[in-house]
XYZ file of C-alpha atoms in Angstrom:
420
model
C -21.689 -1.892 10.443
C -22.390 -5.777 11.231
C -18.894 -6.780 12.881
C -16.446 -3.832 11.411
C -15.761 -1.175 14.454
C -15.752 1.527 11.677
C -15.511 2.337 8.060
C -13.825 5.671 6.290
C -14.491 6.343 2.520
C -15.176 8.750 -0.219
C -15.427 9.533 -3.504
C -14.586 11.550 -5.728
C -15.230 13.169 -9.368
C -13.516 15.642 -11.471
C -11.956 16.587 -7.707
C -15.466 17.085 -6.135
C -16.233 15.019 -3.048
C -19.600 13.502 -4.674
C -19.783 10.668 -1.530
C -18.399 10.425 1.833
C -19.411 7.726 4.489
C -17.393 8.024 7.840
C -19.531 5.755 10.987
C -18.741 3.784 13.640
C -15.827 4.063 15.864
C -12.220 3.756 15.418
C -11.509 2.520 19.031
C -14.591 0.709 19.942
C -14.145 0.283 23.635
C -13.952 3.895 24.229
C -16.382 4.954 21.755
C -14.358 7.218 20.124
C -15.949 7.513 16.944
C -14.107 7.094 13.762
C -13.250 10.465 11.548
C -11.738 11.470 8.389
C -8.298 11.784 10.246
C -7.999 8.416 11.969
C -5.162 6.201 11.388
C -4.770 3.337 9.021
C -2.369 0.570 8.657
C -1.710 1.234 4.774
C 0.625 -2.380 4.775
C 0.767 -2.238 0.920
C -0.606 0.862 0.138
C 2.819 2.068 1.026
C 4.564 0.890 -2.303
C 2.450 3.600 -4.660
C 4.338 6.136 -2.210
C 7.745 4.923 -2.480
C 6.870 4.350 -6.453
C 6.294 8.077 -6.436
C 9.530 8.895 -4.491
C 11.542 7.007 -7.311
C 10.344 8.706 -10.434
C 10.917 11.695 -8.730
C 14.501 11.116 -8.082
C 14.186 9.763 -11.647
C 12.604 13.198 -13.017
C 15.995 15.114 -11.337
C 18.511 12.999 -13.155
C 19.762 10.978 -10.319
C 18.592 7.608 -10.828
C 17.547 5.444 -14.454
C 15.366 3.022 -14.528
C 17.591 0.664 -15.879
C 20.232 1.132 -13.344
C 21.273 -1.754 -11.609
C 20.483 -2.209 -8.469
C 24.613 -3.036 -7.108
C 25.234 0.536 -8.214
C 23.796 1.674 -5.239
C 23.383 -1.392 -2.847
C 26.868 -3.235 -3.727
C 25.382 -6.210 -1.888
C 23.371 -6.920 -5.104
C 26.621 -7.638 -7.665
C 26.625 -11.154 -7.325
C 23.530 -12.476 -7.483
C 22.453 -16.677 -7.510
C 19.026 -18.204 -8.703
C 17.818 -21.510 -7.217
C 17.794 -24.339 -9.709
C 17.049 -27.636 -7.918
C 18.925 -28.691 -5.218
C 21.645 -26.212 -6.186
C 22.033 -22.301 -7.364
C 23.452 -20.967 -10.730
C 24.662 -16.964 -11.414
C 22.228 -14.719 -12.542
C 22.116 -14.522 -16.031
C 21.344 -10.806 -15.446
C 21.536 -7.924 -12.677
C 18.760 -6.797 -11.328
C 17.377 -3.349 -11.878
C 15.342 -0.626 -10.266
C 12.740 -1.364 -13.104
C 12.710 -5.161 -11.992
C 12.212 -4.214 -8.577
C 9.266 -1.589 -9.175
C 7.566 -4.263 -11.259
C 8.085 -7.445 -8.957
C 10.365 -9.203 -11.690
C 13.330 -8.952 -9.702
C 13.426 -12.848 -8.992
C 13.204 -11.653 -4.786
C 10.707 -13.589 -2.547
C 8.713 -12.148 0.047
C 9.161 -13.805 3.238
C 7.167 -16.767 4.912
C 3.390 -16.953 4.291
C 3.276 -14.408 1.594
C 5.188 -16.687 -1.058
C 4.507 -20.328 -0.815
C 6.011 -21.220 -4.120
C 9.880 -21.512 -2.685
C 8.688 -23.248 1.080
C 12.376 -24.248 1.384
C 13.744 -20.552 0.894
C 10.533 -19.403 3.161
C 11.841 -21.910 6.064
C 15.577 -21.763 6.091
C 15.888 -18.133 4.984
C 12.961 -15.414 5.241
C 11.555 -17.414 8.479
C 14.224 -16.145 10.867
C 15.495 -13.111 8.529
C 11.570 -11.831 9.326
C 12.132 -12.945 12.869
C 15.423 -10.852 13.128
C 13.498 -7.932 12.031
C 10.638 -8.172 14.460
C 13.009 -8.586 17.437
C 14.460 -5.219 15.595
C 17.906 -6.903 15.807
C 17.923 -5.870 11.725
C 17.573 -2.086 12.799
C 17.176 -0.332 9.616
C 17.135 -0.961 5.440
C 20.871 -1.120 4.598
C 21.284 -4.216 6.718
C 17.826 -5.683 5.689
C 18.798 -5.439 2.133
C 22.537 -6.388 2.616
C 21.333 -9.592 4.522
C 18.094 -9.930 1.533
C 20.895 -9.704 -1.169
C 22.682 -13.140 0.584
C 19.347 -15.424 -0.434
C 19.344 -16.777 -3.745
C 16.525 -15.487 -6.163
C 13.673 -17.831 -7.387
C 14.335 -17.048 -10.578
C 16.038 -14.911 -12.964
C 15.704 -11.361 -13.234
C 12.989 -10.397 -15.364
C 11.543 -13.601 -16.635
C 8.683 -13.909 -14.220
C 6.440 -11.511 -11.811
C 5.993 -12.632 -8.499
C 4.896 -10.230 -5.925
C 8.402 -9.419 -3.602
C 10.049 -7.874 -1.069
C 11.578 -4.975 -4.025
C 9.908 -2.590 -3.057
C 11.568 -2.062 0.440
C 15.285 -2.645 -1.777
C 13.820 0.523 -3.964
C 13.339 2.422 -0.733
C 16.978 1.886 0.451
C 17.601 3.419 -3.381
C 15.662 6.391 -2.480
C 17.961 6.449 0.997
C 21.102 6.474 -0.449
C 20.259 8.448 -3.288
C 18.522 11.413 -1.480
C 20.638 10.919 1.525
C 17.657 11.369 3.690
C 16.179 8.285 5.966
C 13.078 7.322 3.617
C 10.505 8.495 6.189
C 12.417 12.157 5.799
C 12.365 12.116 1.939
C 8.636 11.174 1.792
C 7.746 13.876 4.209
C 10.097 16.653 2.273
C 9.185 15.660 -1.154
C 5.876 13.770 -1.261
C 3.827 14.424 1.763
C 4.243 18.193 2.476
C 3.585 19.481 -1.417
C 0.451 16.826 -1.127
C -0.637 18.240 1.986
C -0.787 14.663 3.459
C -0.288 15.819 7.251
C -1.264 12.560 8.772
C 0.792 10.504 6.846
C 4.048 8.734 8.537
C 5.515 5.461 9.681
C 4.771 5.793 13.021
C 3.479 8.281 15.955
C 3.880 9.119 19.457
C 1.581 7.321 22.234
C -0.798 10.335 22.849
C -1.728 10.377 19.317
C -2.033 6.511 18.863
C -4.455 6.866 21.929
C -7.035 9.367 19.963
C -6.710 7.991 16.436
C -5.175 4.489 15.799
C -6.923 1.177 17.026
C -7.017 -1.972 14.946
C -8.746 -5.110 15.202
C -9.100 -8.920 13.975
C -12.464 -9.953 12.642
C -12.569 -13.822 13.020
C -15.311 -16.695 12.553
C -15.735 -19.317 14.925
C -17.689 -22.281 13.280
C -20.313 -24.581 15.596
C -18.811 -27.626 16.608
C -21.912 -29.242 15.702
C -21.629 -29.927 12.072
C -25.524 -30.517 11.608
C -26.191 -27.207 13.228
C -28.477 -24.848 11.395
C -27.055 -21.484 13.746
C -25.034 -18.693 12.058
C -21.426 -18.606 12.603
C -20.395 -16.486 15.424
C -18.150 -13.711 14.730
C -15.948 -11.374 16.926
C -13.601 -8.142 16.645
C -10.778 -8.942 18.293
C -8.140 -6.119 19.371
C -4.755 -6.386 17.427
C -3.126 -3.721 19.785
C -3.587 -5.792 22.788
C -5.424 -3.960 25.559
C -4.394 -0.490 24.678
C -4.371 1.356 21.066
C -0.684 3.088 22.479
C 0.989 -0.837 22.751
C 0.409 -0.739 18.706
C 3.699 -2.001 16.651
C 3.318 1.513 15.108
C 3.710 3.713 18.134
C 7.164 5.448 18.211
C 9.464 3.573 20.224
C 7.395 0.442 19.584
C 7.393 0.156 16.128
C 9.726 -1.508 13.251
C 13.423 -0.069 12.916
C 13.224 -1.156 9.402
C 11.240 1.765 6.979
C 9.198 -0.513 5.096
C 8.937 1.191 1.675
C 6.727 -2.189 0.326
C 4.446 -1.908 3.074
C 5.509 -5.193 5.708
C 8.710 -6.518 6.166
C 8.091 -7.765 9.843
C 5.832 -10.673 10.630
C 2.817 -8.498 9.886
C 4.253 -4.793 10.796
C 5.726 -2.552 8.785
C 4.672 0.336 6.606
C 3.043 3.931 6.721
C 0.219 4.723 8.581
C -2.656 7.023 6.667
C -6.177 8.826 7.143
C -9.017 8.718 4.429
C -7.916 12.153 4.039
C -4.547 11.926 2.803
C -5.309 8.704 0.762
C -8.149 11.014 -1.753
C -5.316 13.399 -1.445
C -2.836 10.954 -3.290
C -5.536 9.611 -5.449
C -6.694 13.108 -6.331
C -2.223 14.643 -6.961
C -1.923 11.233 -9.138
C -5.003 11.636 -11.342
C -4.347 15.399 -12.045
C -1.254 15.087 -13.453
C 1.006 15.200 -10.536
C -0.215 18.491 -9.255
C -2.261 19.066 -5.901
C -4.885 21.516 -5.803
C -5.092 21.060 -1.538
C -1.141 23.102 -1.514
C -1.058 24.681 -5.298
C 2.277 22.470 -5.631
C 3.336 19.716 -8.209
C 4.309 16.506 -6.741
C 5.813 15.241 -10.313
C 5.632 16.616 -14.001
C 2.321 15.300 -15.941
C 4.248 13.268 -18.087
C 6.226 11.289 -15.318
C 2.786 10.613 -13.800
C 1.550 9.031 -17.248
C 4.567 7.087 -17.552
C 4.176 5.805 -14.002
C 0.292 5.288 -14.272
C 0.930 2.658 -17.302
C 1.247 -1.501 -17.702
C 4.776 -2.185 -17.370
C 4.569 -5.242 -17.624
C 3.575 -5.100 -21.311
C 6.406 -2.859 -21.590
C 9.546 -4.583 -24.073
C 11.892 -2.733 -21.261
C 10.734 -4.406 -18.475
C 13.042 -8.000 -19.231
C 14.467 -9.370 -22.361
C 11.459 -11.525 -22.687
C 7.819 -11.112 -23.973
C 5.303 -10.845 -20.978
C 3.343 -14.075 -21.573
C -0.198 -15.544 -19.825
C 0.748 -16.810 -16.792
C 3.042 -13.711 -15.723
C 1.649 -13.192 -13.068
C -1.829 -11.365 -12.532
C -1.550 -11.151 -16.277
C -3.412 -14.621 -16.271
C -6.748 -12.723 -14.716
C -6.147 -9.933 -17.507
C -4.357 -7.298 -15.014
C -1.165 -5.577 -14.995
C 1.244 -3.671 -13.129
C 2.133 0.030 -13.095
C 4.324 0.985 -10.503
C 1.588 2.455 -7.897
C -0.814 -0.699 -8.043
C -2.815 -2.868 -10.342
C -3.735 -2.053 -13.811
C -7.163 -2.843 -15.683
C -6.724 -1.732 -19.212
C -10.594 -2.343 -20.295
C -11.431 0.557 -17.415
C -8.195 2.560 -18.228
C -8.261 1.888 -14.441
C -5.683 1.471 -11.576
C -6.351 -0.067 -8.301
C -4.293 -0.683 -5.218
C -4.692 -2.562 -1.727
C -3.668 -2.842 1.643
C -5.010 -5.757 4.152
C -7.747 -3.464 5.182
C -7.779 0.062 3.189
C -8.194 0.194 -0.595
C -8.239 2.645 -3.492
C -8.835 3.085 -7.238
C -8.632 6.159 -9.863
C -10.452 5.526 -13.350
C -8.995 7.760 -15.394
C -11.656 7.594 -17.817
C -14.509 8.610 -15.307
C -12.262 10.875 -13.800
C -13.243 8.854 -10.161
C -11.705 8.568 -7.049
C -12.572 5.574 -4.532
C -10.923 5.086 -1.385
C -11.988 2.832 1.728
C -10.357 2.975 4.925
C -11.375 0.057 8.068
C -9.432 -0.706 10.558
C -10.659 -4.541 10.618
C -8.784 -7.631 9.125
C -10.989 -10.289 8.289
C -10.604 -14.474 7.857
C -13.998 -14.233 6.782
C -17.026 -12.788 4.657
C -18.405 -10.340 7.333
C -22.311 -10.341 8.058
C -24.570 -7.960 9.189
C -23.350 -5.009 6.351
C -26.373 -3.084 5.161
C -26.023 -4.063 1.389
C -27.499 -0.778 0.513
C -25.019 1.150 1.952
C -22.275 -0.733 1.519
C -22.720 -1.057 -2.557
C -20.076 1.836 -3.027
C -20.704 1.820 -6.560
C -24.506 2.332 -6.126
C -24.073 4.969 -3.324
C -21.778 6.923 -5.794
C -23.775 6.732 -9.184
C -26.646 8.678 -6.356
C -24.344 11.259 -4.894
C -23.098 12.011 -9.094
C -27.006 12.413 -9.802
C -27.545 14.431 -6.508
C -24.566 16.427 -7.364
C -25.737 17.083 -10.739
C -28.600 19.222 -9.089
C -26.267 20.936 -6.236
C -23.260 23.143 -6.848
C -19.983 21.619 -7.137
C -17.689 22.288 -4.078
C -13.791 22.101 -5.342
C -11.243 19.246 -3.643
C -9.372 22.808 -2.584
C -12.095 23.985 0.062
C -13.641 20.015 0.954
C -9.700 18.148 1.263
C -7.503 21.443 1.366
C -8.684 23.000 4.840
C -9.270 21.450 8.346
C -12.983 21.155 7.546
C -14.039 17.278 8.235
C -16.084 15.269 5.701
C -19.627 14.996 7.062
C -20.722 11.625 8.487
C -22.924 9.777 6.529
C -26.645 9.135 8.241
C -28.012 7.340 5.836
C-alpha cells in the first residue's frame, strides 16, 4: 500500500465481478480495515448522478434540454459577460444543455479556474467563504447570489469546467419539488440499490466507515541530498473521523449537485459498492439487475452516454480544437469524459475514479480515501497495474463459472479481499 491507508476497487465484465482488490484500512489509527461499504468523498463523481436525475425529469416531460435556465431560476434572465475592464449582455440565455456540458460561460470558484483571477478574488473568494461559514444555507440562494457574477464568456462559445452543475441541481429542486438529496434517493438511488449513497451521515456511522487523509511530500532541505523524499498521511478529519465536513450537522447546507461548492466540501459520499452499481445501471441500458428496476429508458441512457460537445445543439457555433479537453482528443457526455477511439467514458473525483468501455463491456472503479500533492511510492507495481490484474482475473474467469452482478453486488455478501 506504500503511503495510501487503503484502496477499494473492482471490475467488472458483461456484469461479472472478474477482479476485486479491497486492503488496508479505512481509518488507519484504529485499524479498522477498509471494506466494500466504506465511505468515499465522490467530490466530482457527484455530477454523473445529478446528470442522471435531469434526463430523467427530461424522459417525464418536465424539463427540455433547451430550456433556459431563468425559466426556472428567474435570477438567470439577465445575464452579463466580462469584456475587459467592463461587462456587455449576453448575447444568449443560458440553458440546461449549457450547463450539463460546462458551456454555460459560469466559473468555478477560486483555485479551480485561474483564467478570470479578478472574478476568482472579488467574487467566488468570499461567495465560497459564505458557503463554508454555511451563511449561504442551501441552492436557491447559492444560485441566486452565482447568477449576480458576470460570465467569462458567452453562453455556448467555449467549455470551461463550472460551477453548472450545482445550478442543474437547483433545476432538479424546483422541478421535482423535492430537496435534491430526496429526489436522488427516491428516483436514482433506491431503484439502483445504492444504499450507502448520500450527502452526508450521522456521527456513529462516520466513526465505522468514513476517514480521509492528505498524502503530502516533504523535500530535504539539502538540495545535494541523495535520500528519498519523505512522505506522510495526514488526517483531513482532524483527530476524529465524526469531526468530518460530511457528518450530519457538520456538513455543507448547500447540496452540491457538481460535487464541491465549499472550499473543498461538498458533494455525495459513496462505497465501491454503489459506484459498480452505477457503472453497471448505466452500461446496461438504464436497468439494474441488483433491484430488477429501470433507472432510465435505454435510449435516454445512449443519448446521455454520447459527445455533446460535437453535438450542433450544444451552441450556435462549431466545437473547434481548443474547446476545451477537445484539444487532448476528449469530450464531454453529461456523466464524465468521453474517448471516442475506446467508445469509452471516464469520470473522476479527487480520490475515487471510474470508467465503462462500452465496447469491452468493462467496468473499473477505484475508491481511496487519500489525496495526494505527489506521485506516491512504495505501490507494488504488480498489483497496482489494474489493467494487468484484470486481463488475469478475465483469463481466470474464462476457466471458472460466471457468478451474475445480481448474487456478487445485489445481496449483503462483501467482495472478498484481495491477498495477492
Amino acid at each position: 500500500m506504500g503511503y495510501m491507508p487503503g484502496v477499494a476497487e473492482c471490475a467488472l465484465k458483461d456484469n461479472c465481478l472478474v477482479y476485486a482488490d479491497i486492503r488496508g484500512y479505512q481509518d488507519k489509527e484504529s485499524r479498522a480495515p477498509m471494506t466494500d461499504k466504506s465511505l468515499f468523498r465522490c467530490h466530482s463523481m457527484t455530477k454523473p448522478i445529478t446528470a442522471v436525475a435531469m434526463m430523467a425529469l427530461w424522459e417525464e416531460g418536465k424539463i427540455g434540454l433547451d430550456d433556459p435556465v431563468h425559466k426556472y431560476i428567474p435570477a438567470f434572465r439577465h445575464m452579463k459577460v466580462v469584456k475587459g475592464k467592463s461587462c456587455e449582455d449576453a448575447c444568449r440565455p443560458i440553458t440546461l444543455r449549457h450547463l450539463v456540458t460546462h458551456t454555460s460561460g459560469l466559473g468555478y470558484g477560486p483555485s479551480r479556474e485561474r483564467k478570470c483571477e479578478k472574478l476568482d478574488k472579488g467574487l467566488y473568494t468570499p461567495f465560497v467563504k459564505r458557503v463554508d461559514a454555511g451563511i449561504i444555507s442551501n441552492l436557491k440562494s447559492f444560485c441566486d447570489e452565482l447568477a449576480t457574477f458576470p460570465l467569462q464568456f458567452h453562453p455556448g462559445e467555449r467549455w470551461e469546467y463550472s460551477m453548472g452543475m450545482d445550478v442543474l441541481g437547483r433545476v432538479v429542486e424546483v422541478v421535482s419539488g423535492m430537496p435534491l438529496d430526496r429526489y436522488f434517493r427516491k428516483r436514482i438511488f433506491k431503484r439502483i440499490g445504492m444504499k450507502d449513497t448520500a450527502f452526508s451521515v450521522s456521527a456513529f456511522r462516520a466513526r465505522r466507515r468514513l476517514t480521509a487523509y492528505y498524502v503530502t511530500k516533504a523535500r530535504s532541505k539539502h538540495r545535494k541530498t541523495k535520500l528519498p523524499n519523505k512522505f506522510s498521511a495526514r488526517r483531513a478529519d482532524g483527530r476524529h473521523a465524526q469531526f468530518s465536513a460530511w457528518v450530519r450537522g457538520r456538513s455543507l447546507r448547500v447540496l452540491s449537485g457538481g460535487g464541491i461548492c465549499g472550499s473543498f466540501a461538498g458533494g455525495l459520499l459513496s462505497s465501491l459498492r454503489d459506484q459498480a452499481l452505477f457503472c453497471a445501471a448505466l452500461l446496461n441500458g438504464g436497468y439494474s439487475h441488483a433491484t430488477s428496476r429501470r433507472v432510465l429508458k435505454s435510449g435516454t441512457v445512449r443519448l446521455l452516454c454520447r459527445d455533446w460537445l460535437r453535438m450542433k445543439s450544444v451552441a450556435d457555433k462549431h466545437v473547434l480544437p481548443g474547446w476545451g479537453m477537445h484539444s487532448m482528443g476528449i469530450g464531454w457526455c453529461p456523466v464524465g469524459h468521453w474517448l471516442p477511439e475506446r467508445h469509452e467514458m471516464f469520470m473522476g473525483g479527487i480520490t475515487t475514479s471510474w470508467s465503462i468501455n462500452f465496447s469491452t463491456k468493462i467496468i473499473q472503479v477505484t475508491m481511496t480515501s487519500s489525496s495526494c500533492d505527489a506521485d506516491v511510492h512504495g505501490w507494488d507495481d504488480r498489483r497496482d497495474d489494474l489493467d494487468g490484474c484484470i486481463k488475469h482475473a478475465l483469463k481466470v474467469c474464462q476457466r471458472k463459472q460466471k457468478r451474475s452482478c445480481k448474487t456478487l453486488l445485489g445481496s449483503s455478501r462483501k467482495f472478498k479481499r484481495s491477498r495477492a
